[in-house]
PDB file of C-alpha atoms in Angstrom:
ATOM      1  CA  MET A  20     -60.059  -1.599   8.179  1.00  0.00           C
ATOM      2  CA  SER A  21     -56.371  -1.630   9.027  1.00  0.00           C
ATOM      3  CA  GLU A  22     -54.722   0.815  11.252  1.00  0.00           C
ATOM      4  CA  LYS A  23     -52.710   1.944   8.294  1.00  0.00           C
ATOM      5  CA  GLU A  24     -55.839   2.711   6.249  1.00  0.00           C
ATOM      6  CA  ASN A  25     -57.278   4.641   9.305  1.00  0.00           C
ATOM      7  CA  GLN A  26     -54.021   6.559   9.585  1.00  0.00           C
ATOM      8  CA  ASN A  27     -54.043   7.411   5.916  1.00  0.00           C
ATOM      9  CA  LYS A  28     -57.689   8.753   6.325  1.00  0.00           C
ATOM     10  CA  ARG A  29     -56.732  10.891   9.229  1.00  0.00           C
ATOM     11  CA  THR A  30     -53.683  12.128   7.238  1.00  0.00           C
ATOM     12  CA  VAL A  31     -55.865  13.056   4.162  1.00  0.00           C
ATOM     13  CA  ARG A  32     -58.470  14.574   6.480  1.00  0.00           C
ATOM     14  CA  ARG A  33     -55.850  17.001   7.799  1.00  0.00           C
ATOM     15  CA  LEU A  34     -55.100  18.059   4.170  1.00  0.00           C
ATOM     16  CA  TYR A  35     -58.644  19.434   3.755  1.00  0.00           C
ATOM     17  CA  GLU A  36     -59.306  20.657   7.195  1.00  0.00           C
ATOM     18  CA  GLU A  37     -56.087  22.173   8.443  1.00  0.00           C
ATOM     19  CA  VAL A  38     -54.455  22.978   5.184  1.00  0.00           C
ATOM     20  CA  GLY A  39     -57.305  23.930   2.748  1.00  0.00           C
ATOM     21  CA  ASN A  40     -59.753  25.368   5.259  1.00  0.00           C
ATOM     22  CA  GLU A  41     -57.279  26.833   7.881  1.00  0.00           C
ATOM     23  CA  GLY A  42     -54.432  27.616   5.398  1.00  0.00           C
ATOM     24  CA  ARG A  43     -51.905  26.044   7.626  1.00  0.00           C
ATOM     25  CA  LEU A  44     -49.277  25.154   4.725  1.00  0.00           C
ATOM     26  CA  GLU A  45     -46.622  24.120   7.111  1.00  0.00           C
ATOM     27  CA  VAL A  46     -48.621  20.964   7.964  1.00  0.00           C
ATOM     28  CA  LEU A  47     -47.703  19.892   4.528  1.00  0.00           C
ATOM     29  CA  ASP A  48     -44.177  19.614   5.506  1.00  0.00           C
ATOM     30  CA  GLU A  49     -45.186  16.828   8.129  1.00  0.00           C
ATOM     31  CA  ILE A  50     -47.840  15.025   5.926  1.00  0.00           C
ATOM     32  CA  ALA A  51     -46.296  15.096   2.377  1.00  0.00           C
ATOM     33  CA  TRP A  52     -43.213  13.844   0.939  1.00  0.00           C
ATOM     34  CA  PRO A  53     -40.702  16.482  -0.463  1.00  0.00           C
ATOM     35  CA  ASP A  54     -41.031  14.731  -3.915  1.00  0.00           C
ATOM     36  CA  HIS A  55     -44.814  14.680  -3.888  1.00  0.00           C
ATOM     37  CA  VAL A  56     -46.282  14.012  -7.478  1.00  0.00           C
ATOM     38  CA  GLU A  57     -49.085  15.976  -8.848  1.00  0.00           C
ATOM     39  CA  HIS A  58     -50.585  14.263 -11.865  1.00  0.00           C
ATOM     40  CA  TYR A  59     -52.821  16.987 -13.050  1.00  0.00           C
ATOM     41  CA  PRO A  60     -51.110  20.212 -11.915  1.00  0.00           C
ATOM     42  CA  PHE A  61     -52.536  23.658 -12.312  1.00  0.00           C
ATOM     43  CA  PRO A  62     -50.851  25.669 -15.283  1.00  0.00           C
ATOM     44  CA  GLY A  63     -47.542  26.921 -13.514  1.00  0.00           C
ATOM     45  CA  GLN A  64     -47.539  24.522 -10.830  1.00  0.00           C
ATOM     46  CA  MET A  65     -44.434  23.121  -9.527  1.00  0.00           C
ATOM     47  CA  GLN A  66     -44.058  19.496  -8.468  1.00  0.00           C
ATOM     48  CA  GLY A  67     -43.023  18.295  -4.934  1.00  0.00           C
ATOM     49  CA  VAL A  68     -44.254  19.575  -1.566  1.00  0.00           C
ATOM     50  CA  GLU A  69     -43.717  23.155  -2.629  1.00  0.00           C
ATOM     51  CA  GLY A  70     -45.913  22.560  -5.647  1.00  0.00           C
ATOM     52  CA  LEU A  71     -48.521  21.433  -3.263  1.00  0.00           C
ATOM     53  CA  LYS A  72     -48.380  24.455  -1.210  1.00  0.00           C
ATOM     54  CA  GLN A  73     -48.473  26.535  -4.344  1.00  0.00           C
ATOM     55  CA  ARG A  74     -51.698  24.688  -5.300  1.00  0.00           C
ATOM     56  CA  VAL A  75     -53.387  25.116  -2.035  1.00  0.00           C
ATOM     57  CA  SER A  76     -52.396  28.837  -1.948  1.00  0.00           C
ATOM     58  CA  MET A  77     -54.025  29.341  -5.431  1.00  0.00           C
ATOM     59  CA  VAL A  78     -57.267  27.976  -4.476  1.00  0.00           C
ATOM     60  CA  ARG A  79     -57.364  29.825  -1.068  1.00  0.00           C
ATOM     61  CA  ALA A  80     -56.430  33.054  -2.773  1.00  0.00           C
ATOM     62  CA  ALA A  81     -59.148  32.816  -5.304  1.00  0.00           C
ATOM     63  CA  PHE A  82     -62.046  31.473  -3.341  1.00  0.00           C
ATOM     64  CA  ASN A  83     -61.516  31.486   0.496  1.00  0.00           C
ATOM     65  CA  PRO A  84     -62.732  27.926   0.203  1.00  0.00           C
ATOM     66  CA  LYS A  85     -64.407  25.851   2.964  1.00  0.00           C
ATOM     67  CA  PHE A  86     -64.108  22.279   2.040  1.00  0.00           C
ATOM     68  CA  THR A  87     -66.471  19.557   3.305  1.00  0.00           C
ATOM     69  CA  ILE A  88     -65.409  15.811   2.988  1.00  0.00           C
ATOM     70  CA  GLU A  89     -68.659  14.117   1.712  1.00  0.00           C
ATOM     71  CA  HIS A  90     -66.865  10.625   1.287  1.00  0.00           C
ATOM     72  CA  LEU A  91     -63.598   9.312   2.558  1.00  0.00           C
ATOM     73  CA  VAL A  92     -62.568   5.650   1.549  1.00  0.00           C
ATOM     74  CA  ALA A  93     -59.215   4.028   2.126  1.00  0.00           C
ATOM     75  CA  GLU A  94     -57.889   0.853   0.495  1.00  0.00           C
ATOM     76  CA  ASP A  95     -54.101  -0.124   1.185  1.00  0.00           C
ATOM     77  CA  ASP A  96     -52.038   2.973   0.244  1.00  0.00           C
ATOM     78  CA  LYS A  97     -54.810   5.020  -1.488  1.00  0.00           C
ATOM     79  CA  VAL A  98     -57.315   7.293  -0.208  1.00  0.00           C
ATOM     80  CA  ALA A  99     -60.248   8.343  -2.200  1.00  0.00           C
ATOM     81  CA  VAL A 100     -62.102  11.631  -1.112  1.00  0.00           C
ATOM     82  CA  MET A 101     -65.302  13.210  -2.606  1.00  0.00           C
ATOM     83  CA  TRP A 102     -65.557  16.894  -1.621  1.00  0.00           C
ATOM     84  CA  SER A 103     -67.357  19.888  -1.907  1.00  0.00           C
ATOM     85  CA  ASN A 104     -65.832  23.309  -1.575  1.00  0.00           C
ATOM     86  CA  ARG A 105     -67.860  26.445  -0.862  1.00  0.00           C
ATOM     87  CA  GLY A 106     -66.436  29.805  -1.247  1.00  0.00           C
ATOM     88  CA  ALA A 107     -66.445  33.178  -2.952  1.00  0.00           C
ATOM     89  CA  HIS A 108     -64.592  34.054  -6.000  1.00  0.00           C
ATOM     90  CA  VAL A 109     -62.347  36.670  -4.263  1.00  0.00           C
ATOM     91  CA  GLY A 110     -59.302  36.418  -6.372  1.00  0.00           C
ATOM     92  CA  ASP A 111     -58.029  36.037  -9.906  1.00  0.00           C
ATOM     93  CA  TRP A 112     -58.537  32.288 -11.043  1.00  0.00           C
ATOM     94  CA  PHE A 113     -56.558  31.732 -14.392  1.00  0.00           C
ATOM     95  CA  GLY A 114     -57.479  34.823 -16.020  1.00  0.00           C
ATOM     96  CA  PHE A 115     -60.814  35.226 -14.491  1.00  0.00           C
ATOM     97  CA  SER A 116     -60.985  38.345 -12.331  1.00  0.00           C
ATOM     98  CA  PRO A 117     -62.714  38.327  -9.084  1.00  0.00           C
ATOM     99  CA  THR A 118     -66.538  38.532  -9.161  1.00  0.00           C
ATOM    100  CA  GLY A 119     -67.203  38.198  -5.385  1.00  0.00           C
ATOM    101  CA  LYS A 120     -69.871  35.517  -6.326  1.00  0.00           C
ATOM    102  CA  SER A 121     -70.617  32.643  -4.187  1.00  0.00           C
ATOM    103  CA  VAL A 122     -69.321  29.331  -5.838  1.00  0.00           C
ATOM    104  CA  THR A 123     -69.234  25.734  -4.996  1.00  0.00           C
ATOM    105  CA  ALA A 124     -67.104  23.179  -6.575  1.00  0.00           C
ATOM    106  CA  HIS A 125     -67.245  19.268  -6.466  1.00  0.00           C
ATOM    107  CA  GLY A 126     -64.511  16.948  -6.753  1.00  0.00           C
ATOM    108  CA  VAL A 127     -63.078  13.580  -6.432  1.00  0.00           C
ATOM    109  CA  ASP A 128     -59.422  13.143  -5.314  1.00  0.00           C
ATOM    110  CA  ILE A 129     -57.227  10.017  -4.979  1.00  0.00           C
ATOM    111  CA  HIS A 130     -54.237  10.217  -2.882  1.00  0.00           C
ATOM    112  CA  LEU A 131     -51.405   7.611  -2.757  1.00  0.00           C
ATOM    113  CA  LEU A 132     -49.536   7.561   0.541  1.00  0.00           C
ATOM    114  CA  ARG A 133     -46.145   6.279   1.152  1.00  0.00           C
ATOM    115  CA  ASP A 134     -45.290   5.372   4.753  1.00  0.00           C
ATOM    116  CA  GLY A 135     -48.194   7.460   5.932  1.00  0.00           C
ATOM    117  CA  ARG A 136     -47.403  10.596   3.990  1.00  0.00           C
ATOM    118  CA  LEU A 137     -48.941  12.061   0.772  1.00  0.00           C
ATOM    119  CA  ALA A 138     -46.915  10.905  -2.212  1.00  0.00           C
ATOM    120  CA  GLU A 139     -49.099  11.266  -5.398  1.00  0.00           C
ATOM    121  CA  HIS A 140     -52.317  13.143  -6.121  1.00  0.00           C
ATOM    122  CA  TRP A 141     -54.913  12.714  -9.001  1.00  0.00           C
ATOM    123  CA  ASP A 142     -58.175  14.568  -9.248  1.00  0.00           C
ATOM    124  CA  VAL A 143     -61.087  15.234 -11.334  1.00  0.00           C
ATOM    125  CA  VAL A 144     -63.115  18.680 -10.384  1.00  0.00           C
ATOM    126  CA  ASP A 145     -66.550  20.082 -11.435  1.00  0.00           C
ATOM    127  CA  ILE A 146     -66.124  23.616 -11.977  1.00  0.00           C
ATOM    128  CA  SER A 147     -69.343  24.228 -14.079  1.00  0.00           C
ATOM    129  CA  GLU A 148     -70.991  26.392 -11.293  1.00  0.00           C
ATOM    130  CA  PHE A 149     -67.703  28.464 -11.308  1.00  0.00           C
ATOM    131  CA  LEU A 150     -67.780  28.877 -15.172  1.00  0.00           C
ATOM    132  CA  MET A 151     -71.644  29.862 -14.889  1.00  0.00           C
ATOM    133  CA  ALA A 152     -70.988  32.287 -12.148  1.00  0.00           C
ATOM    134  CA  VAL A 153     -68.334  34.150 -14.142  1.00  0.00           C
ATOM    135  CA  GLY A 154     -70.398  33.933 -17.347  1.00  0.00           C
ATOM    136  CA  ALA A 155     -68.161  31.540 -19.248  1.00  0.00           C
ATOM    137  CA  ALA A 156     -71.032  28.958 -19.687  1.00  0.00           C
ATOM    138  CA  SER A 157     -74.799  29.267 -19.357  1.00  0.00           C
ATOM    139  CA  ALA A 158     -76.847  26.953 -17.041  1.00  0.00           C
ATOM    140  CA  PRO A 159     -78.124  23.821 -18.973  1.00  0.00           C
ATOM    141  CA  ALA A 160     -82.098  23.963 -19.218  1.00  0.00           C
ATOM    142  CA  GLY A 161     -83.933  22.615 -16.175  1.00  0.00           C
ATOM    143  CA  ALA A 162     -80.654  22.663 -14.174  1.00  0.00           C
ATOM    144  CA  ALA A 163     -81.969  25.383 -11.624  1.00  0.00           C
ATOM    145  CA  GLY A 164     -82.287  24.009  -8.157  1.00  0.00           C
ATOM    146  CA  ALA A 165     -80.847  20.750  -9.200  1.00  0.00           C
ATOM    147  CA  GLN A 166     -79.153  18.848  -6.204  1.00  0.00           C
ATOM    148  CA  ARG A 167     -76.266  16.355  -6.097  1.00  0.00           C
TER     149      ARG A 167
END
């Protein structure tokens, strides 16, 4: 693995640990480009580093999350992350009032870095547990206790 790939992985790890878990939004000014592109923005989310700060703030306000990086893979300028996010539904989330229930989400993110800083982001997130917790979906038969 190249030094550039190792550095890119360290940068992405900082996103989840320092920004996502600790809420240190100012770190984004150091690790993300001002013109950061969010390919699947939340409703109402701006683009750029300010939009990234907005996105993190929305997740933190709604769930008080603890991100765990399950897999971190780098190739050239891209870093792929498989993560879990455990928290409690403590704030409004797109029309769902806080329930206080514990929820876990799982996701896969792909980050494109330019000169060692976050430049673009794509993601796929499994929110099925959240939807079941708030009563918007029912658990599939036989799903109780299923492990990933």
